[in-house]
Coordinates of C-alpha atoms in Angstrom, one line a residue:
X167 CA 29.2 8.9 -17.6
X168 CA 25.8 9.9 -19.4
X169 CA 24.3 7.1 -20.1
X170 CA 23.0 7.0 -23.7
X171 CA 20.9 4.1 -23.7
X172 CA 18.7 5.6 -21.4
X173 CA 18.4 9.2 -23.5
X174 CA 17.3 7.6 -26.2
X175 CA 14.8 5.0 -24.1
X176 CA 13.6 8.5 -23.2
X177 CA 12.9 10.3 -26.4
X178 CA 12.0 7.4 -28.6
X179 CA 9.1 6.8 -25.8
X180 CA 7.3 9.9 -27.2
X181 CA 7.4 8.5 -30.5
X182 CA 6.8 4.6 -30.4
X183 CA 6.2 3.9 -26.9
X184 CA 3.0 2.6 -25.1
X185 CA 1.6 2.7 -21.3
X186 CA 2.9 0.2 -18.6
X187 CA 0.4 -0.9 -16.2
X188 CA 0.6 0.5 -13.5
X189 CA 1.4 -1.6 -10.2
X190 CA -0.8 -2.6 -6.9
X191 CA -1.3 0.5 -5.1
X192 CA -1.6 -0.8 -1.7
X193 CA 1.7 -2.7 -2.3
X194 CA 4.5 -0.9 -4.2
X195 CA 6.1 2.4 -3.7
X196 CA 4.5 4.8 -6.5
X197 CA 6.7 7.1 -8.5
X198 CA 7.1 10.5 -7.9
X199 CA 7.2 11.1 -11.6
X200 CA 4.2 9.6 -12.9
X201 CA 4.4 7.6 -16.1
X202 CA 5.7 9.4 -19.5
X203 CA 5.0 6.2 -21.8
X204 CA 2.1 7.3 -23.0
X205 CA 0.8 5.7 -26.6
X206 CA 1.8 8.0 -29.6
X207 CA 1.1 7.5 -32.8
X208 CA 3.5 10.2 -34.5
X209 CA 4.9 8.6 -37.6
X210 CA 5.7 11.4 -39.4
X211 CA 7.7 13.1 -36.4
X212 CA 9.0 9.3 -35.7
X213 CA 10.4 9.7 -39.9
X214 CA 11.9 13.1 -38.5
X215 CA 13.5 11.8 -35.7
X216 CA 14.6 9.1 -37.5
X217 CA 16.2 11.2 -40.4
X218 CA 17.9 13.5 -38.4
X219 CA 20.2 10.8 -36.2
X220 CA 21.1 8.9 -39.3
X221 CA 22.3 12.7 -40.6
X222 CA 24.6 12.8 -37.3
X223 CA 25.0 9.5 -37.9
X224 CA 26.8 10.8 -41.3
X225 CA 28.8 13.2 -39.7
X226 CA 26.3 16.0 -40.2
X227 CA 25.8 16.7 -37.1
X228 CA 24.1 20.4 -37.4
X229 CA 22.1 19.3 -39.9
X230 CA 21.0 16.1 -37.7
X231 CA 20.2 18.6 -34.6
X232 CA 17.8 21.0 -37.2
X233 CA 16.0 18.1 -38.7
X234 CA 15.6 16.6 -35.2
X235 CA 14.5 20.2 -33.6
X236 CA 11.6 20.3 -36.4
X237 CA 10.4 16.8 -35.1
X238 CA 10.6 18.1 -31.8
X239 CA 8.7 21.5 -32.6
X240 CA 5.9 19.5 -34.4
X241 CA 5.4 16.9 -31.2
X242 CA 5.2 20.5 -29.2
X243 CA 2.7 22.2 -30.8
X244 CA 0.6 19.1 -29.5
X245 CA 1.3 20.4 -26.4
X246 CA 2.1 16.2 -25.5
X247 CA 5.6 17.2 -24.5
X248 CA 5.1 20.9 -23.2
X249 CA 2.4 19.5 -20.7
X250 CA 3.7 15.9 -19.7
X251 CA 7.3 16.0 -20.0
X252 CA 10.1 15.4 -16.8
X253 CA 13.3 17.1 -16.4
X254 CA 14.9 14.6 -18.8
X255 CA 12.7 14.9 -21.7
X256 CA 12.0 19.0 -21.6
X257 CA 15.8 19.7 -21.2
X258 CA 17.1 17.7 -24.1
X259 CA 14.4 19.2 -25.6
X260 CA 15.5 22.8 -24.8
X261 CA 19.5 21.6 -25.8
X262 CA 17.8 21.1 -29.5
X263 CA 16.0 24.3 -29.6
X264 CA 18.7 26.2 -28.5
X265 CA 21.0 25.2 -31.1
X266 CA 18.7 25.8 -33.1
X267 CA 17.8 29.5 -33.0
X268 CA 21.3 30.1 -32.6
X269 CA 20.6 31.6 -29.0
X270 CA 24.1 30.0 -28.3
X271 CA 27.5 31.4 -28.0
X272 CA 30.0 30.1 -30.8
X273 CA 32.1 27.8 -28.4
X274 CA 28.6 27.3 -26.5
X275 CA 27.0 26.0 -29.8
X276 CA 30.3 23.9 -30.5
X277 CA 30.3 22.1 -27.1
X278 CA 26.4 21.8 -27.7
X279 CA 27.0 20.0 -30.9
X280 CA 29.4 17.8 -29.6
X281 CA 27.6 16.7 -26.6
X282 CA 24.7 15.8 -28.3
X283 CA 27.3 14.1 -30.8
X284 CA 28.4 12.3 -27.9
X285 CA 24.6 11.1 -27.0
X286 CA 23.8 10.0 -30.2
X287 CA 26.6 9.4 -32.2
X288 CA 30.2 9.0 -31.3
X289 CA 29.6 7.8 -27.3
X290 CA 31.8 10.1 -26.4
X291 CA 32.8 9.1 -22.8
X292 CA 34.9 12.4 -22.5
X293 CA 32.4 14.8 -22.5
X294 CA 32.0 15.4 -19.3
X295 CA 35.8 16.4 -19.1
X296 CA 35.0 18.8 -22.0
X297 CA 32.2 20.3 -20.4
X298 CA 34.0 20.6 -16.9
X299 CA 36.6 22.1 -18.9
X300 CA 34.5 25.1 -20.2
X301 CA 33.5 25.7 -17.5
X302 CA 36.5 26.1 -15.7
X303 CA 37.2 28.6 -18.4
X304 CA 33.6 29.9 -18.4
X305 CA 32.4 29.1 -15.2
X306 CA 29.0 31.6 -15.2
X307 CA 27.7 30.3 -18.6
X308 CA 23.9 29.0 -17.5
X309 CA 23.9 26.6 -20.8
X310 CA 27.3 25.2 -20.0
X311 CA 26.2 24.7 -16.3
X312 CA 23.0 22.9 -17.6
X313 CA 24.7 20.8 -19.5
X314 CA 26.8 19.7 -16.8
X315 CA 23.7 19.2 -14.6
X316 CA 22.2 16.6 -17.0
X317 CA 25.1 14.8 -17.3
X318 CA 25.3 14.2 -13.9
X319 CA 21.6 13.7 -13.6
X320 CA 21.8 10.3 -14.3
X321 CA 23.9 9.5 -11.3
X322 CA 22.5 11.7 -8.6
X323 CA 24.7 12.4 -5.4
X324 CA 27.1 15.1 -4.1
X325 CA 28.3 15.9 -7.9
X326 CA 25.0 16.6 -9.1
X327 CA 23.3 18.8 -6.0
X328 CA 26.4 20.7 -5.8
X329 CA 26.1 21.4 -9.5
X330 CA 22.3 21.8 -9.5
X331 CA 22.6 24.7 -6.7
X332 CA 25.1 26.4 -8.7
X333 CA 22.9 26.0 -12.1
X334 CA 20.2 27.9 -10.0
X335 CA 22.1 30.4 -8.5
X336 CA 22.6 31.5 -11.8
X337 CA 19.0 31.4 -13.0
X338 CA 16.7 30.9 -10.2
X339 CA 13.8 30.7 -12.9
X340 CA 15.0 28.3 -14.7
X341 CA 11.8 25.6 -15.3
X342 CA 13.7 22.4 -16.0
X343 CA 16.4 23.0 -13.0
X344 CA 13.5 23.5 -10.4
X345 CA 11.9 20.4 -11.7
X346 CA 15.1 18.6 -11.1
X347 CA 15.7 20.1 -7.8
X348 CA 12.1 18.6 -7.0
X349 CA 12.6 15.4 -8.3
X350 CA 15.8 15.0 -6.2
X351 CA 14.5 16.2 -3.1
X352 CA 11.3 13.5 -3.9
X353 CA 13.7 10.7 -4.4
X354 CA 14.7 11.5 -1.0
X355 CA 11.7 11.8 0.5
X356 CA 12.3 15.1 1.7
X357 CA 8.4 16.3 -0.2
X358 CA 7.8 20.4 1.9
X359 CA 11.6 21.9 -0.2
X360 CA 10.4 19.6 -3.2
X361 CA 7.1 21.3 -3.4
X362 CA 8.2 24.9 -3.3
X363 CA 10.2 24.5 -6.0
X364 CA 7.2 22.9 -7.7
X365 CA 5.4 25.8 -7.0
X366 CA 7.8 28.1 -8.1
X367 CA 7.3 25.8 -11.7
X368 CA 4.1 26.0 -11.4
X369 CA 4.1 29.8 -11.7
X370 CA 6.6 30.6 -14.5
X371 CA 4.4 27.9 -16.3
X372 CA 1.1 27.7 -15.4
X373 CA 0.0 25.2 -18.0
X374 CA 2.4 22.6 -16.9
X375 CA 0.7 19.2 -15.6
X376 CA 3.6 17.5 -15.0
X377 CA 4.2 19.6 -12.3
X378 CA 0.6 19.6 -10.9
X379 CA 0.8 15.8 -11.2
X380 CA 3.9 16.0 -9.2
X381 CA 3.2 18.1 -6.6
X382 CA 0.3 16.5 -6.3
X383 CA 2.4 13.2 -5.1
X384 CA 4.2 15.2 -2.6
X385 CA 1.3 16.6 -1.4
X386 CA 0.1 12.9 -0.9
X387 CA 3.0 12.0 1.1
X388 CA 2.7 15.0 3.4
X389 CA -0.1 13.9 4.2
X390 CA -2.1 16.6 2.8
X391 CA -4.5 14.2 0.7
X392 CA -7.0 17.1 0.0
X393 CA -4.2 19.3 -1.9
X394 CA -3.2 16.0 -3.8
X395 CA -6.5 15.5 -5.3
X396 CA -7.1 19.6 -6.4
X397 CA -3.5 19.3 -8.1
X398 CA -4.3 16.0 -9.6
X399 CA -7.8 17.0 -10.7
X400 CA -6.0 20.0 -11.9
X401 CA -3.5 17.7 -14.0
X402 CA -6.2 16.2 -16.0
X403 CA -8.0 19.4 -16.6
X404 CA -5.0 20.3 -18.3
X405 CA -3.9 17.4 -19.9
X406 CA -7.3 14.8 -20.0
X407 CA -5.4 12.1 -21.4
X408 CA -2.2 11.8 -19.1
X409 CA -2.9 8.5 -17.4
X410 CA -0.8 9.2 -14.8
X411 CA -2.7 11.7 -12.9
X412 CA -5.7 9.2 -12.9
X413 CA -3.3 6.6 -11.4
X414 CA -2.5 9.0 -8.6
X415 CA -5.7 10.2 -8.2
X416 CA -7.3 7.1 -8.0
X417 CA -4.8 5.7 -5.3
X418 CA -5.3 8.7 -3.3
X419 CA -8.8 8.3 -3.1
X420 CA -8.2 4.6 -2.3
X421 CA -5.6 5.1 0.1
X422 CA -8.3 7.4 1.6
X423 CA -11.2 4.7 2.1
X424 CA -13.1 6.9 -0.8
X425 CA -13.4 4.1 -3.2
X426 CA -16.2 4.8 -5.0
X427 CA -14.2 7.9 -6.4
X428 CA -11.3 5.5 -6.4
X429 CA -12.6 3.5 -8.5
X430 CA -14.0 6.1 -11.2
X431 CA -10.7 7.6 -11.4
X432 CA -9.3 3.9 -12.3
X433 CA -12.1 3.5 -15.0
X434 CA -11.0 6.5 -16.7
X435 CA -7.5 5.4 -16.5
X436 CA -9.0 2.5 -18.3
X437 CA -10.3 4.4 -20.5
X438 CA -6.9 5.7 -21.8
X439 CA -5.4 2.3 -21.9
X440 CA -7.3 -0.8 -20.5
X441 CA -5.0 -3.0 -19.6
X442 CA -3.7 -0.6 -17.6
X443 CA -6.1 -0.3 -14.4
X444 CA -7.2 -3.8 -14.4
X445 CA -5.5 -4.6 -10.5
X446 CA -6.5 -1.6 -9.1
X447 CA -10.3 -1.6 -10.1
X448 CA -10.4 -5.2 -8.6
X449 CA -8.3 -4.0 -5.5
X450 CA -11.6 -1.3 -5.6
X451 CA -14.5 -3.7 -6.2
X452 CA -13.0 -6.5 -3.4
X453 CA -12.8 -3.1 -1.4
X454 CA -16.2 -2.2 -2.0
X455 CA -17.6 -6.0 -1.2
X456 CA -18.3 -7.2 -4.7
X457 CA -15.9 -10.1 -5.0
X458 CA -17.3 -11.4 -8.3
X459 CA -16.5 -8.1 -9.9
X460 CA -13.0 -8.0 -7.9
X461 CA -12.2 -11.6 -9.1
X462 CA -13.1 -11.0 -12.8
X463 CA -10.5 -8.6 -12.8
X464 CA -7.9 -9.8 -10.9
X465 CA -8.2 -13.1 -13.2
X466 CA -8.1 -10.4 -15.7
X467 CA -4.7 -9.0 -14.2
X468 CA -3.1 -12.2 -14.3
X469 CA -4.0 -13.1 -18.0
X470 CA -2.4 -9.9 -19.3
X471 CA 0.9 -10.6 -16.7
X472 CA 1.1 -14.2 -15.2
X473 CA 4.4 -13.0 -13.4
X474 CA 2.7 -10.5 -11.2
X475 CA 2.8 -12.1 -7.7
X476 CA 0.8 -9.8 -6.0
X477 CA -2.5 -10.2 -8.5
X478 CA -2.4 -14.3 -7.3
X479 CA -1.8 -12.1 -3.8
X480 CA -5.4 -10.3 -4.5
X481 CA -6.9 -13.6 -5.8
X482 CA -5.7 -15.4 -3.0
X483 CA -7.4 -13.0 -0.8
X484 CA -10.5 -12.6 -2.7
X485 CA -10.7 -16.9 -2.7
X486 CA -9.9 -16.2 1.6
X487 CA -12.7 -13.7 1.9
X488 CA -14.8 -16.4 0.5
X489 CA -13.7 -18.9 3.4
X490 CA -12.2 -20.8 0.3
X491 CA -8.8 -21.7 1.7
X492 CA -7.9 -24.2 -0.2
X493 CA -8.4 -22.1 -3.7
X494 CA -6.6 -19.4 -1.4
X495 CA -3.5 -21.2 -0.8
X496 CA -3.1 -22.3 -3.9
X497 CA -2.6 -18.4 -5.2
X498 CA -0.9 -17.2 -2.3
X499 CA 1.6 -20.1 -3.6
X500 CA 1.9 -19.3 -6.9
X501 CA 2.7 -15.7 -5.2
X502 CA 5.3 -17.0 -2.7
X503 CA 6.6 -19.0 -5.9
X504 CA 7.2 -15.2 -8.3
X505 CA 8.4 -13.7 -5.6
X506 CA 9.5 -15.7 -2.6
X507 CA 11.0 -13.3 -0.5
X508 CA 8.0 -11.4 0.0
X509 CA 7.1 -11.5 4.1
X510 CA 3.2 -10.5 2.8
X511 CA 2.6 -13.6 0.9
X512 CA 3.9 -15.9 3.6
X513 CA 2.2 -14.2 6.1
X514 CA -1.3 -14.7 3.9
X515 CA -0.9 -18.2 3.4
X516 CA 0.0 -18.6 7.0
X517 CA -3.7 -17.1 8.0
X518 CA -5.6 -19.5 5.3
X519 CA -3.6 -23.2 6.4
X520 CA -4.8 -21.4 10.0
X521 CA -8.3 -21.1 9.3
X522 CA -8.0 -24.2 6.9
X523 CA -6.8 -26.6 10.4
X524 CA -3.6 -26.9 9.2
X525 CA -1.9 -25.5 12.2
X526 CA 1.8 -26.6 11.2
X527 CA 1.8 -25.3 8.2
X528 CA 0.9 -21.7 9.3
X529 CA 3.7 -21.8 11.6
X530 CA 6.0 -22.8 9.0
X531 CA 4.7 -19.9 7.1
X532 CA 4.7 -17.7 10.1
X533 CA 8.4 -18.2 10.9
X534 CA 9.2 -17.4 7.4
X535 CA 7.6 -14.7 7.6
X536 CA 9.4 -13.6 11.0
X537 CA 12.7 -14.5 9.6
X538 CA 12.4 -12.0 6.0
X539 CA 11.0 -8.5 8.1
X540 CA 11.5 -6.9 11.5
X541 CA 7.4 -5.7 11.6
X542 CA 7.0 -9.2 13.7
X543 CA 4.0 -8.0 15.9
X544 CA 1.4 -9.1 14.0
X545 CA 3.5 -12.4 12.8
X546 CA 4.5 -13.2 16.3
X547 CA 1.1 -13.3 18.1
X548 CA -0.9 -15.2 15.3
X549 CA 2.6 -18.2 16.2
X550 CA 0.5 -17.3 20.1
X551 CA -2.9 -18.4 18.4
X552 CA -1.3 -21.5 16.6
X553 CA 0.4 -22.6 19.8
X554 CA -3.2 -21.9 21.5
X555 CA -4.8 -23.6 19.4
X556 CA -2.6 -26.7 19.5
X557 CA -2.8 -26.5 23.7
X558 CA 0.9 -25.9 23.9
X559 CA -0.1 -22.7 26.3
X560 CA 3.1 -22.2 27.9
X561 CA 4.7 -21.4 24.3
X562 CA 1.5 -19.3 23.2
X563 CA 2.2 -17.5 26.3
X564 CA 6.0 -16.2 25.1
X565 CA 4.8 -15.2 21.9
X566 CA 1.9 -12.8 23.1
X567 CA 4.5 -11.9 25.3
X568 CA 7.3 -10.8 22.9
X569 CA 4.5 -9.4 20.7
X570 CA 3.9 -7.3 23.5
X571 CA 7.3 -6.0 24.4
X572 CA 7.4 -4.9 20.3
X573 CA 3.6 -3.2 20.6
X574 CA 2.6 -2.7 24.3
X575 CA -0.7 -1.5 23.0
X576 CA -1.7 -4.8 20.7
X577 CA -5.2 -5.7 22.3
X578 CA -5.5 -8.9 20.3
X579 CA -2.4 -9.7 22.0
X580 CA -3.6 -9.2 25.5
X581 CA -6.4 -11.3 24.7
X582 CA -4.6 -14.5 23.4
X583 CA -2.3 -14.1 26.5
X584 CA -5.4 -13.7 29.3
X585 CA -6.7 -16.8 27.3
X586 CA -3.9 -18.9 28.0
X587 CA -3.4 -18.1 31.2
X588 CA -6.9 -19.0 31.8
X589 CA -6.5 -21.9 30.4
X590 CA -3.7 -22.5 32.8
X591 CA -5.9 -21.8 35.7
X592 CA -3.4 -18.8 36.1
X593 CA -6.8 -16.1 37.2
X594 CA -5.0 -14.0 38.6
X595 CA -2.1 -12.9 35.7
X596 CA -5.4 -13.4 33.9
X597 CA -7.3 -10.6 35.4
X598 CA -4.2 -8.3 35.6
X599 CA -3.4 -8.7 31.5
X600 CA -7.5 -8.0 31.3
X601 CA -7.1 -5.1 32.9
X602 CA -3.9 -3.9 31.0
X603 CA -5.7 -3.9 27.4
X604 CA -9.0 -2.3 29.3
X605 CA -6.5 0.6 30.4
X606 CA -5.5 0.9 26.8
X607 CA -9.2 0.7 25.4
X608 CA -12.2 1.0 28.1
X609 CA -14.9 -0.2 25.6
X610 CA -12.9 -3.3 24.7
X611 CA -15.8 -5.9 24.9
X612 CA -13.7 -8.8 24.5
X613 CA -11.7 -8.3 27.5
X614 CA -14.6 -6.8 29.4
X615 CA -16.3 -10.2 28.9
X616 CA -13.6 -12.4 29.1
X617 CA -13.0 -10.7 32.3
X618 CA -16.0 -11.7 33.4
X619 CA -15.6 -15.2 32.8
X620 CA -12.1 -14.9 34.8
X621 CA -14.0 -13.6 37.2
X622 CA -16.4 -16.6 37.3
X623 CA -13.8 -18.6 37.8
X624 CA -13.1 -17.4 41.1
X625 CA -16.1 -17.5 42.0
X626 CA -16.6 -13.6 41.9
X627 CA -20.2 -13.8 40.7
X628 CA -21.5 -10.1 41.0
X629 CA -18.4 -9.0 38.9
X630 CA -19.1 -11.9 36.4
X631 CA -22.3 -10.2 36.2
X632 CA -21.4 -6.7 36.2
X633 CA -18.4 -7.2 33.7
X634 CA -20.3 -9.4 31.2
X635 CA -23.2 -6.6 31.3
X636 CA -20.8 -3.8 30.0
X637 CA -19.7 -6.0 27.4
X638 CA -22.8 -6.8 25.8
X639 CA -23.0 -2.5 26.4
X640 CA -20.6 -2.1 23.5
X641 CA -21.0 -5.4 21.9
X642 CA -24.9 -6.2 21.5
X643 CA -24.3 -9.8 20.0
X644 CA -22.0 -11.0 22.3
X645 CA -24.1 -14.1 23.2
X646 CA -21.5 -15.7 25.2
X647 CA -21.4 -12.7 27.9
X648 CA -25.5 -13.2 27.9
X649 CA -25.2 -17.0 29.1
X650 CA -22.3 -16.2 31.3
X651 CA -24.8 -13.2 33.1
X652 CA -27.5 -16.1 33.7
X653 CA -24.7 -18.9 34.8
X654 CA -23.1 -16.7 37.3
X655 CA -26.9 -15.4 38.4
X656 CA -27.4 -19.2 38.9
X657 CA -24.6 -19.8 40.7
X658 CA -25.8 -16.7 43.4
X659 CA -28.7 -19.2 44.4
X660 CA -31.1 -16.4 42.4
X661 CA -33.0 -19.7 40.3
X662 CA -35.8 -18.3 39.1
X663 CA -33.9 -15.3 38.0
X664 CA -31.6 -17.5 35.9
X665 CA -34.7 -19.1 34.2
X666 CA -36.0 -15.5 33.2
X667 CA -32.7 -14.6 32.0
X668 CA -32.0 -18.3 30.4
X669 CA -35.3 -17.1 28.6
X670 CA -34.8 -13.7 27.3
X671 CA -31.5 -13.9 25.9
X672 CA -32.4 -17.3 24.0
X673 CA -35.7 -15.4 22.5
X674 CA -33.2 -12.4 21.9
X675 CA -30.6 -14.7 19.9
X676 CA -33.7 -16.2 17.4
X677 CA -35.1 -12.9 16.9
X678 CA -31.8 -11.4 16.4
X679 CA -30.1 -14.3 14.6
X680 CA -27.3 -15.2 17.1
X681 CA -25.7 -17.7 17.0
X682 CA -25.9 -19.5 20.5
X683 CA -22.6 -20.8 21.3
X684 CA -22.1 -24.4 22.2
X685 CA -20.6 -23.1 25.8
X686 CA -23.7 -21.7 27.0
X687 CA -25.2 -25.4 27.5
X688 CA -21.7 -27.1 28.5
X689 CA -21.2 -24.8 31.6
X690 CA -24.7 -26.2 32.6
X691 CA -23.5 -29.5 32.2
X692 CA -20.3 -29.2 33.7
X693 CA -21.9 -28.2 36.9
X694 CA -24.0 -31.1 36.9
X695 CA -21.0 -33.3 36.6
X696 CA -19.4 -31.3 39.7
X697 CA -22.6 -31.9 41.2
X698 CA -23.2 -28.3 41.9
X699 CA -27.1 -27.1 42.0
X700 CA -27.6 -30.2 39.8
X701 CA -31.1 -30.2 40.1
X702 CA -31.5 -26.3 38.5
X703 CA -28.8 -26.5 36.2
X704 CA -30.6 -29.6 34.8
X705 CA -34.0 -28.1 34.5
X706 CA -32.5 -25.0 32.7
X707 CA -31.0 -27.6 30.1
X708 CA -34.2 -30.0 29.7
X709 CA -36.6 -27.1 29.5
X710 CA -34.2 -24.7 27.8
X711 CA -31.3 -26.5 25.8
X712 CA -33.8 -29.6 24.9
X713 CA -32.5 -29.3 21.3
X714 CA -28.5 -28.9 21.1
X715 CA -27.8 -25.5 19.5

């Protein structure tokens, strides 16, 4: 059954209603359709549309469609409707005008009457049988066919694309139809048959933005991000106030690391209505590195809807990118708490009690996070760092390991899991998961020098050396490879080449500003409590490491 509520949601927008902001681009699925709530201030076409139900309303139901046409006409010549309009709005629209003009065939204009009698008026819930039964009687009429369509149109599936391909067998040209057909094949995500018909709109009415706007989206989702932004720019060359096409545009740009253009696309959707861009120019700022700016508006966000879990989501991060965990977990909580089903949120606050200390809290948070969505890589080797962390190896060990049997290629995984066994004194399945993640990525300089430290371990010095070298190749600041290359040159016999080494790198890291690691005087130590080459290792720490770093 049509419903009615929603057709006249739909053309009372055009007269009272006002934008809706638009939601987190980085977060929810877009529409396809854009936004048709944009502000109108059209109270003498409101009056109009007004008068002309409360004539059908009387039972003057021709008189209702004229006075309601006029409205209609008047809103038109604006070009608002003409240029912005979906399938929904246009085709009601064209229902009115044909009546109208009398373009109609008498039991054509009688069944048009009553159906939109039925819309407005009466309810009618057995229109639908009327229509299917002209058209059994008539079964090439295009208007009866078109009425049929709409009616179905608000519950889409074998009815309605059965119906639509006959409606455009009979009139291939037919605007509205094609823009249904493309809405339908968008809604299933099926975007290359979508946008030929699009194009085929786009021909037969060139000064269309609606369609630009949503070609544009399905040029997006093909992947095609270049085509998305012409048709979008196009969209707002034709209609400059249709806040939609800056949305898209703006996310597109976003979604395309370009976010100084993302951001000037948002500002102009500000422009139209400023409420309206407020979490995507902070999801641009934050994106951009200007956290103050990012936080003003995400604070901003949250004033104008306290509800919306993911803007505590973007403060939360904003307050984590500060290495304010605390303040962090407190707004990932108030996200968790509008919307606690969300695996993001949990998997946020998992990361801020990890970096906060709070080790059994994240895994709390990371096994909620496991338990609500199947994309568990990610979840399941940060449970390997918690278990790491807390020396439980042999569990830290299963995780990397099942994170590895989801994502064979997850480096960060191979890492966690050399660590561990490493920490096992396991060298050997050490050196072989090394060796798996260098296969995947050659310039890896985390494994390469971690490598070399496995390598050290067994006493393979020259490798130490050599691996710890091409490290620091691709990773210039690695200032634990550059201690481990004088250790292991140390432990070779080679003293006063470890004292020129010992040296450089420690000139290197002040001029440079590294940060000299702990480690780098504890392996000297720890040979001096093995009582290996005690006497260097503790002239390299008096006359080098005099001063804890």
């Amino acid at each position: 059954m049509l419903k009615t509520i929603t057709l006249l949601f739909i053309i009372s927008l055009y007269f009272f209603g006002e934008v809706k902001a638009a939601m987190p681009a980085d977060t929810v699925p877009r529409s396809p359709f854009g936004n048709n709530n944009l502000q109108q201030q059209f109270s003498d076409k409101a009056h109009l549309f007004r008068q002309g139900m409360a004539y059908m309303e009387q039972d003057s139901v021709e008189k209702g469609i004229n006075v309601m046409a006029t409205a209609l006409k008047l809103v038109q010549e604006e070009k608002k409707l003409l240029q912005t309009g979906n399938y929904h709005v246009l085709e009601l629209i064209s229902f009115f005008d044909l009546l109208h003009k009398n373009q109609l065939s008498p039991s054509e204009k009688a069944l048009g009457s009553a159906f939109l009698e039925a819309i407005f008026v009466t309810r009618d819930k057995s229109i639908q049988k009327k229509i299917a039964t002209y058209i059994k009687r008539n079964p090439g009429s295009v208007f009866t066919n078109r009425l049929k369509v709409y009616t179905l149109s608000y519950s889409p599936g074998k009815a309605l694309n059965a119906a639509l391909a006959k409606l455009l067998t009979l009139d291939s040209l037919l605007v509205n139809a094609n823009v249904l057909q493309a809405e339908q094949f968008f809604n299933q995500q099926q975007y290359a048959p979508g946008i030929k018909h699009l194009s085929r709109v786009i021909r037969l009415a060139p000064a269309y933005a609606y369609a630009y706007n949503l070609r544009g989206y399905g040029y997006y989702h093909l992947n095609q991000p270049e085509k998305a932004i012409v048709d979008y720019n196009q969209t707002i060359r034709l209609y400059p106030q249709f806040a939609p096409a800056f949305k898209n545009l703006g996310d597109v740009y976003y979604d395309s690391d370009q976010y100084q253009q993302a951001l000037a696309s948002f500002k102009q959707l500000s422009g139209l209505n400023p409420e309206a861009a407020l979490y995507d120019l902070a999801l641009c700022f934050k994106a951009l590195k200007q956290p103050d700016s990012a936080l003003y508006y995400v604070e901003k966000a949250i004033a104008r809807k306290p509800d919306d879990a993911w803007a505590y989501n973007l403060k939360g991060d904003l307050n984590y990118g500060k290495d304010k965990y605390s303040l962090a977990i407190q707004d990932y909580s108030q996200a968790i708490a509008l919307d606690p089903k969300e695996r993001a949120f949990y998997v946020d606050r998992a990361d801020a009690y990890y970096y906060a200390g709070t080790l059994d809290y994240a895994i709390e948070d990371f096994m909620q996070a496991y338990r609500l969505n199947n994309k568990k890589e990610y979840v399941i080797k940060r449970l390997g760092d918690c278990y790491y962390d807390l020396r439980q190896y042999e569990k830290a060990i299963a995780y990397c390991q099942e994170a590895l049997q989801l994502d064979p290629e997850y480096l960060s995984a191979y890492m966690r899991l050399a660590l561990s066994y490493t920490r096992r004194q396991q060298h050997t399945l050490a050196e072989q998961t090394y060796q798996r993640a260098l296969k995947i990525d050659s310039t890896y300089a985390g494994a390469l020098g971690n490598l070399g430290w496995t390598y050290y371990c067994t006493d393979e010095f020259k490798k130490c050396i050599d691996y710890s070298y091409q490290a620091l190749k691709y990773e210039p600041d690695a200032t634990y490879a550059m201690f481990n290359i004088a250790l292991a040159t140390l432990r070779l016999g080679e003293f006063e080449k470890a004292k020129a080494l010992y040296s450089q790198f420690i000139q290197l890291c002040k001029k440079s500003g590294y940060v000299i690691e702990e480690g780098a005087r504890a392996d000297l130590q720890e040979l001096v409590t093995k009582g290996i080459q005690v006497q260097e290792a503790r002239y390299i720490i008096d006359n080098f490491f005099s001063e804890k770093p």
